[in-house]
Amino acid sequence: MEPIMAIVTGCLYASAIYMMLRRSIVKLVIGLMLLSNAANLLIFTSAGMTRGAPPLIPLGAMQPDGIIADPLPQALILTAIVIAFGVLAFAVVLIHRAYNIIHTDNLDEMKDTDT
């Protein structure tokens, strides 16, 4: 399963870089979100993919029963997803406001400060 996840992660990184090199601000934000998802998938894959129980210790036990999943990468990825969603929401509002004022999403045309 890890080789498939490595290929998917590489494809996400490649498509993110491709989208970030376009001259549209919308495509730039889409590329940044793809880059964030690729980084999350990389962390998830590098933590090891095990078919284990959730990381819970039964009541009265000193250690978990059997193989468990590592909870730290899951917590990091969940935090990164929430932060990325907040950044995406802010970026969408900012792009919408800029488009209403400038009437373009081309980054080259946004360099003009006369608007």
N, CA, C and O of each residue as an XYZ file, in Angstrom:
460
protein
N       0.815     -1.198      0.000
C       0.000      0.000      0.000
C       0.858      1.261      0.000
O       0.454      2.287     -0.548
N       2.042      1.190      0.614
C       2.898      2.369      0.667
C       3.366      2.833     -0.709
O       3.414      4.041     -0.939
N       3.718      1.926     -1.650
C       4.115      2.416     -2.980
C       2.987      3.159     -3.707
O       3.239      4.130     -4.420
N       1.762      2.705     -3.525
C       0.635      3.399     -4.156
C       0.468      4.786     -3.546
O       0.233      5.761     -4.259
N       0.591      4.868     -2.236
C       0.472      6.169     -1.573
C       1.614      7.099     -1.972
O       1.414      8.308     -2.084
N       2.807      6.548     -2.187
C       3.934      7.366     -2.635
C       3.677      7.926     -4.030
O       4.004      9.080     -4.306
N       3.098      7.122     -4.900
C       2.781      7.594     -6.252
C       1.697      8.670     -6.206
O       1.790      9.678     -6.906
N       0.684      8.458     -5.393
C      -0.388      9.452     -5.262
C       0.159     10.755     -4.682
O      -0.216     11.840     -5.126
N       1.040     10.649     -3.696
C       1.647     11.844     -3.105
C       2.479     12.590     -4.139
O       2.413     13.817     -4.222
N       3.257     11.862     -4.924
C       4.051     12.488     -5.980
C       3.185     13.168     -7.021
O       3.517     14.255     -7.493
N       2.072     12.535     -7.386
C       1.150     13.154     -8.348
C       0.523     14.421     -7.770
O       0.347     15.410     -8.481
N       0.190     14.391     -6.489
C      -0.365     15.590     -5.857
C       0.659     16.720     -5.817
O       0.314     17.872     -6.081
N       1.920     16.406     -5.488
C       2.962     17.428     -5.495
C       3.164     17.993     -6.895
O       3.290     19.206     -7.064
N       3.195     17.119     -7.904
C       3.401     17.577     -9.281
C       2.251     18.461     -9.751
O       2.480     19.499    -10.372
N       1.029     18.062     -9.462
C      -0.108     18.876     -9.880
C      -0.174     20.188     -9.097
O      -0.615     21.205     -9.632
N       0.259     20.173     -7.841
C       0.281     21.408     -7.055
C       1.287     22.394     -7.627
O       0.996     23.585     -7.739
N       2.458     21.913     -7.986
C       3.467     22.803     -8.567
C       2.994     23.331     -9.911
O       3.189     24.506    -10.221
N       2.371     22.468    -10.714
C       1.839     22.907    -12.003
C       0.794     24.006    -11.819
O       0.818     25.012    -12.529
N      -0.114     23.818    -10.878
C      -1.159     24.818    -10.654
C      -0.586     26.121    -10.099
O      -1.079     27.199    -10.430
N       0.441     26.037     -9.267
C       1.020     27.251     -8.694
C       1.824     28.041     -9.717
O       2.070     29.229     -9.513
N       2.235     27.417    -10.803
C       2.980     28.125    -11.842
C       2.069     28.819    -12.852
O       2.563     29.539    -13.719
N       0.778     28.628    -12.766
C      -0.162     29.313    -13.655
C      -0.285     30.766    -13.214
O       0.083     31.104    -12.089
N      -0.798     31.624    -14.084
C      -0.865     33.051    -13.790
C      -2.220     33.484    -13.228
O      -2.519     34.677    -13.197
N      -3.022     32.555    -12.794
C      -4.319     32.876    -12.214
C      -4.241     32.706    -10.700
O      -3.668     31.738    -10.198
N      -4.820     33.655     -9.988
C      -4.768     33.578     -8.525
C      -5.635     32.431     -8.001
O      -5.330     31.855     -6.956
N      -6.701     32.097     -8.710
C      -7.546     30.974     -8.297
C      -6.761     29.671     -8.417
O      -6.815     28.825     -7.524
N      -6.037     29.510     -9.515
C      -5.230     28.306     -9.697
C      -4.079     28.256     -8.697
O      -3.655     27.173     -8.293
N      -3.577     29.408     -8.300
C      -2.532     29.459     -7.279
C      -3.056     28.928     -5.947
O      -2.375     28.153     -5.276
N      -4.246     29.336     -5.569
C      -4.832     28.874     -4.303
C      -5.160     27.384     -4.378
O      -4.969     26.659     -3.402
N      -5.651     26.925     -5.526
C      -5.909     25.490     -5.692
C      -4.606     24.709     -5.567
O      -4.576     23.642     -4.955
N      -3.530     25.239     -6.143
C      -2.229     24.593     -6.025
C      -1.732     24.543     -4.591
O      -1.150     23.544     -4.168
N      -1.956     25.604     -3.850
C      -1.552     25.608     -2.439
C      -2.342     24.581     -1.628
O      -1.790     23.941     -0.733
N      -3.615     24.422     -1.933
C      -4.415     23.416     -1.230
C      -3.968     22.003     -1.602
O      -3.927     21.121     -0.744
N      -3.633     21.780     -2.881
C      -3.114     20.471     -3.281
C      -1.785     20.183     -2.593
O      -1.518     19.049     -2.194
N      -0.954     21.217     -2.457
C       0.325     21.059     -1.771
C       0.115     20.700     -0.301
O       0.833     19.866      0.250
N      -0.864     21.328      0.323
C      -1.183     21.017      1.715
C      -1.678     19.579      1.854
O      -1.285     18.872      2.783
N      -2.530     19.151      0.941
C      -3.033     17.775      0.992
C      -1.922     16.768      0.729
O      -1.901     15.694      1.332
N      -0.999     17.105     -0.166
C       0.124     16.204     -0.435
C       1.019     16.076      0.792
O       1.498     14.984      1.099
N       1.248     17.181      1.492
C       2.063     17.121      2.706
C       1.371     16.287      3.786
O       2.025     15.523      4.496
N       0.057     16.434      3.910
C      -0.690     15.618      4.879
C      -0.606     14.139      4.540
O      -0.435     13.302      5.426
N      -0.727     13.819      3.264
C      -0.644     12.424      2.840
C       0.758     11.870      3.060
O       0.919     10.698      3.400
N       1.772     12.709      2.865
C       3.150     12.286      3.113
C       3.365     11.972      4.593
O       3.986     10.963      4.927
N       2.865     12.816      5.470
C       2.989     12.565      6.913
C       2.243     11.289      7.297
O       2.742     10.476      8.075
N       1.052     11.127      6.747
C       0.245      9.940      7.052
C       0.941      8.666      6.587
O       0.941      7.662      7.299
N       1.532      8.702      5.398
C       2.204      7.520      4.858
C       3.500      7.231      5.598
O       3.817      6.072      5.867
N       4.252      8.277      5.930
C       5.527      8.056      6.615
C       5.336      7.575      8.051
O       6.256      7.003      8.635
N       4.161      7.798      8.624
C       3.887      7.311      9.976
C       3.672      5.807      9.998
O       3.689      5.189     11.063
N       3.473      5.227      8.848
C       3.265      3.778      8.785
C       1.793      3.450      8.723
O       0.991      3.948      9.513
N       1.457      2.613      7.781
C       0.055      2.239      7.607
C      -0.140      0.851      8.198
O       0.245     -0.154      7.601
N      -0.736      0.812      9.362
C      -0.985     -0.462     10.035
C      -2.480     -0.677     10.169
O      -3.255      0.268     10.316
N      -2.860     -1.920     10.115
C      -4.263     -2.267     10.354
C      -4.396     -2.608     11.837
O      -4.427     -3.773     12.232
N      -4.471     -1.578     12.617
C      -4.553     -1.791     14.056
C      -5.809     -1.174     14.629
O      -6.603     -0.546     13.928
N      -5.956     -1.367     15.887
C      -7.095     -0.808     16.602
C      -6.858      0.685     16.829
O      -5.727      1.152     16.690
N      -7.886      1.430     17.171
C      -7.673      2.831     17.517
C      -6.804      2.935     18.771
O      -6.777      2.011     19.584
N      -6.101      4.046     18.930
C      -5.175      4.168     20.064
C      -5.886      4.410     21.393
O      -5.760      5.484     21.981
N      -6.622      3.424     21.860
C      -7.332      3.509     23.136
C      -6.881      2.373     24.038
O      -6.735      1.233     23.596
N      -6.662      2.695     25.301
C      -6.268      1.685     26.283
C      -7.518      1.293     27.067
O      -8.223      2.162     27.580
N      -7.796     -0.002     27.162
C      -8.992     -0.435     27.913
C      -8.911     -0.011     29.382
O      -7.826      0.184     29.930
N     -10.068      0.126     29.995
C     -10.160      0.542     31.393
C      -9.499     -0.500     32.291
O      -9.825     -1.685     32.222
N      -8.580     -0.057     33.124
C      -7.892     -0.936     34.056
C      -6.642     -1.583     33.492
O      -5.926     -2.264     34.226
N      -6.359     -1.394     32.221
C      -5.168     -1.995     31.612
C      -4.013     -0.998     31.647
O      -4.230      0.213     31.700
N      -2.796     -1.509     31.616
C      -1.607     -0.659     31.621
C      -1.096     -0.376     30.209
O      -0.378      0.598     29.989
N      -1.465     -1.221     29.266
C      -1.024     -1.034     27.888
C      -2.141     -1.491     26.951
O      -3.018     -2.256     27.352
N      -2.109     -1.025     25.717
C      -3.177     -1.418     24.789
C      -3.054     -2.878     24.371
O      -1.983     -3.479     24.450
N      -4.158     -3.422     23.931
C      -4.180     -4.806     23.461
C      -3.822     -4.840     21.978
O      -4.509     -4.221     21.165
N      -2.771     -5.545     21.619
C      -2.410     -5.725     20.213
C      -1.761     -4.500     19.589
O      -1.245     -3.623     20.281
N      -1.801     -4.466     18.272
C      -1.190     -3.374     17.510
C      -2.174     -2.210     17.433
O      -3.352     -2.392     17.124
N      -1.666     -1.011     17.720
C      -2.509      0.179     17.630
C      -1.886      1.157     16.647
O      -0.691      1.091     16.359
N      -2.698      2.052     16.145
C      -2.223      3.098     15.248
C      -1.591      4.217     16.077
O      -1.997      4.472     17.210
N      -0.594      4.877     15.494
C       0.083      5.975     16.177
C      -0.815      7.214     16.137
O      -1.168      7.664     15.047
N      -1.198      7.782     17.286
C      -2.136      8.901     17.275
C      -1.501     10.254     16.948
O      -2.219     11.177     16.564
N      -0.188     10.404     17.087
C       0.434     11.706     16.870
C       0.319     12.185     15.425
O      -0.098     13.324     15.215
N       0.665     11.380     14.416
C       0.482     11.864     13.042
C      -0.979     12.162     12.709
O      -1.272     13.084     11.947
N      -1.883     11.386     13.277
C      -3.300     11.645     13.025
C      -3.712     12.995     13.598
O      -4.475     13.728     12.968
N      -3.217     13.330     14.783
C      -3.534     14.622     15.390
C      -2.910     15.767     14.600
O      -3.539     16.808     14.412
N      -1.679     15.580     14.137
C      -1.024     16.616     13.334
C      -1.768     16.857     12.026
O      -1.953     18.001     11.612
N      -2.190     15.785     11.384
C      -2.896     15.920     10.115
C      -4.258     16.572     10.325
O      -4.666     17.413      9.525
N      -4.956     16.202     11.372
C      -6.250     16.817     11.655
C      -6.096     18.314     11.913
O      -6.904     19.111     11.435
N      -5.076     18.697     12.655
C      -4.808     20.113     12.898
C      -4.474     20.831     11.604
O      -4.945     21.945     11.374
N      -3.664     20.208     10.754
C      -3.294     20.820      9.478
C      -4.502     20.978      8.563
O      -4.596     21.966      7.835
N      -5.420     20.027      8.588
C      -6.623     20.129      7.760
C      -7.487     21.302      8.213
O      -8.011     22.044      7.381
N      -7.637     21.472      9.507
C      -8.450     22.575     10.033
C      -7.812     23.918      9.692
O      -8.511     24.846      9.286
N      -6.507     24.032      9.850
C      -5.819     25.279      9.521
C      -5.905     25.557      8.026
O      -6.132     26.699      7.625
N      -5.729     24.537      7.200
C      -5.814     24.716      5.747
C      -7.213     25.151      5.326
O      -7.358     25.955      4.405
N      -8.239     24.631      5.986
C      -9.599     25.054      5.661
C      -9.808     26.529      6.000
O     -10.445     27.253      5.234
N      -9.282     26.979      7.133
C      -9.389     28.389      7.496
C      -8.656     29.290      6.523
O      -9.161     30.349      6.150
N      -7.468     28.876      6.111
C      -6.699     29.655      5.136
C      -7.425     29.686      3.795
O      -7.457     30.722      3.132
N      -8.007     28.560      3.393
C      -8.751     28.506      2.136
C      -9.962     29.432      2.174
O     -10.225     30.142      1.203
N     -10.693     29.436      3.269
C     -11.858     30.315      3.388
C     -11.440     31.781      3.305
O     -12.100     32.576      2.636
N     -10.352     32.141      3.979
C      -9.858     33.513      3.916
C      -9.407     33.864      2.505
O      -9.689     34.961      2.022
N      -8.710     32.947      1.840
C      -8.216     33.212      0.488
C      -9.361     33.364     -0.505
O      -9.291     34.209     -1.397
N     -10.407     32.566     -0.367
C     -11.550     32.683     -1.282
C     -12.228     34.037     -1.126
O     -12.585     34.668     -2.120
N     -12.407     34.486      0.102
C     -13.012     35.801      0.333
C     -12.104     36.901     -0.204
O     -12.587     37.860     -0.807
N     -10.812     36.778      0.005
C      -9.867     37.777     -0.487
C      -9.843     37.822     -2.009
O      -9.803     38.904     -2.594
N      -9.868     36.664     -2.654
C      -9.888     36.615     -4.120
C     -11.188     37.207     -4.652
O     -11.179     37.937     -5.643
N     -12.294     36.900     -4.006
C     -13.580     37.439     -4.451
C     -13.584     38.963     -4.358
O     -14.051     39.648     -5.269
N     -13.072     39.476     -3.274
C     -13.015     40.936     -3.099
C     -12.086     41.577     -4.127
O     -12.416     42.617     -4.697
N     -10.937     40.966     -4.365
C     -10.005     41.508     -5.356
C     -10.600     41.445     -6.757
O     -10.398     42.359     -7.557
N     -11.328     40.378     -7.061
C     -11.939     40.266     -8.386
C     -13.032     41.316     -8.581
O     -13.181     41.857     -9.677
N     -13.795     41.609     -7.531
C     -14.830     42.640     -7.639
C     -14.232     44.019     -7.864
O     -14.853     44.855     -8.520
N     -13.056     44.274     -7.341
C     -12.428     45.582     -7.496
C     -11.648     45.677     -8.801
O     -11.763     46.672     -9.517
N     -10.856     44.658     -9.119
C      -9.943     44.716    -10.264
C     -10.566     44.127    -11.529
O     -10.154     44.494    -12.629
N     -11.528     43.241    -11.412
C     -12.204     42.561    -12.524
C     -11.274     41.651    -13.311
O     -11.437     41.500    -14.522
N     -10.314     41.052    -12.651
C      -9.440     40.057    -13.273
C      -8.855     39.171    -12.184
O      -8.781     39.557    -11.018
N      -8.442     37.973    -12.589
C      -7.737     37.106    -11.650
C      -6.321     36.817    -12.123
O      -5.642     35.952    -11.570
N      -5.878     37.537    -13.142
C      -4.527     37.374    -13.667
C      -3.532     38.081    -12.749
O      -3.702     39.256    -12.426
N      -2.510     37.367    -12.340
C      -1.541     37.949    -11.412
C      -0.724     39.063    -12.047
O      -0.321     39.999    -11.356
N      -0.472     38.980    -13.355
C       0.286     40.039    -14.025
C      -0.494     41.345    -14.062
O       0.086     42.422    -13.919
N      -1.792     41.256    -14.250
C      -2.614     42.464    -14.270
C      -2.848     43.017    -12.867
O      -3.181     44.193    -12.721
N      -2.684     42.204    -11.844
C      -2.858     42.680    -10.469
C      -1.670     43.493     -9.980
O      -1.757     44.149     -8.943
N      -0.561     43.459    -10.711
C       0.610     44.231    -10.300
C       0.391     45.726    -10.468
O       1.055     46.528     -9.813
N      -0.529     46.103    -11.334
C      -0.820     47.512    -11.560
C      -1.549     48.067    -10.345
O      -2.594     47.543     -9.960
N      -1.022     49.105     -9.745
C      -1.601     49.660     -8.516
C      -2.486     50.868     -8.778
O      -2.862     51.562     -7.834
N      -2.827     51.139    -10.030
C      -3.654     52.302    -10.346
C      -5.138     52.058    -10.124
O      -5.932     52.993    -10.235
N      -5.529     50.846     -9.816
C      -6.945     50.534     -9.680
C      -7.475     50.947     -8.330
O      -8.657     50.755     -8.045
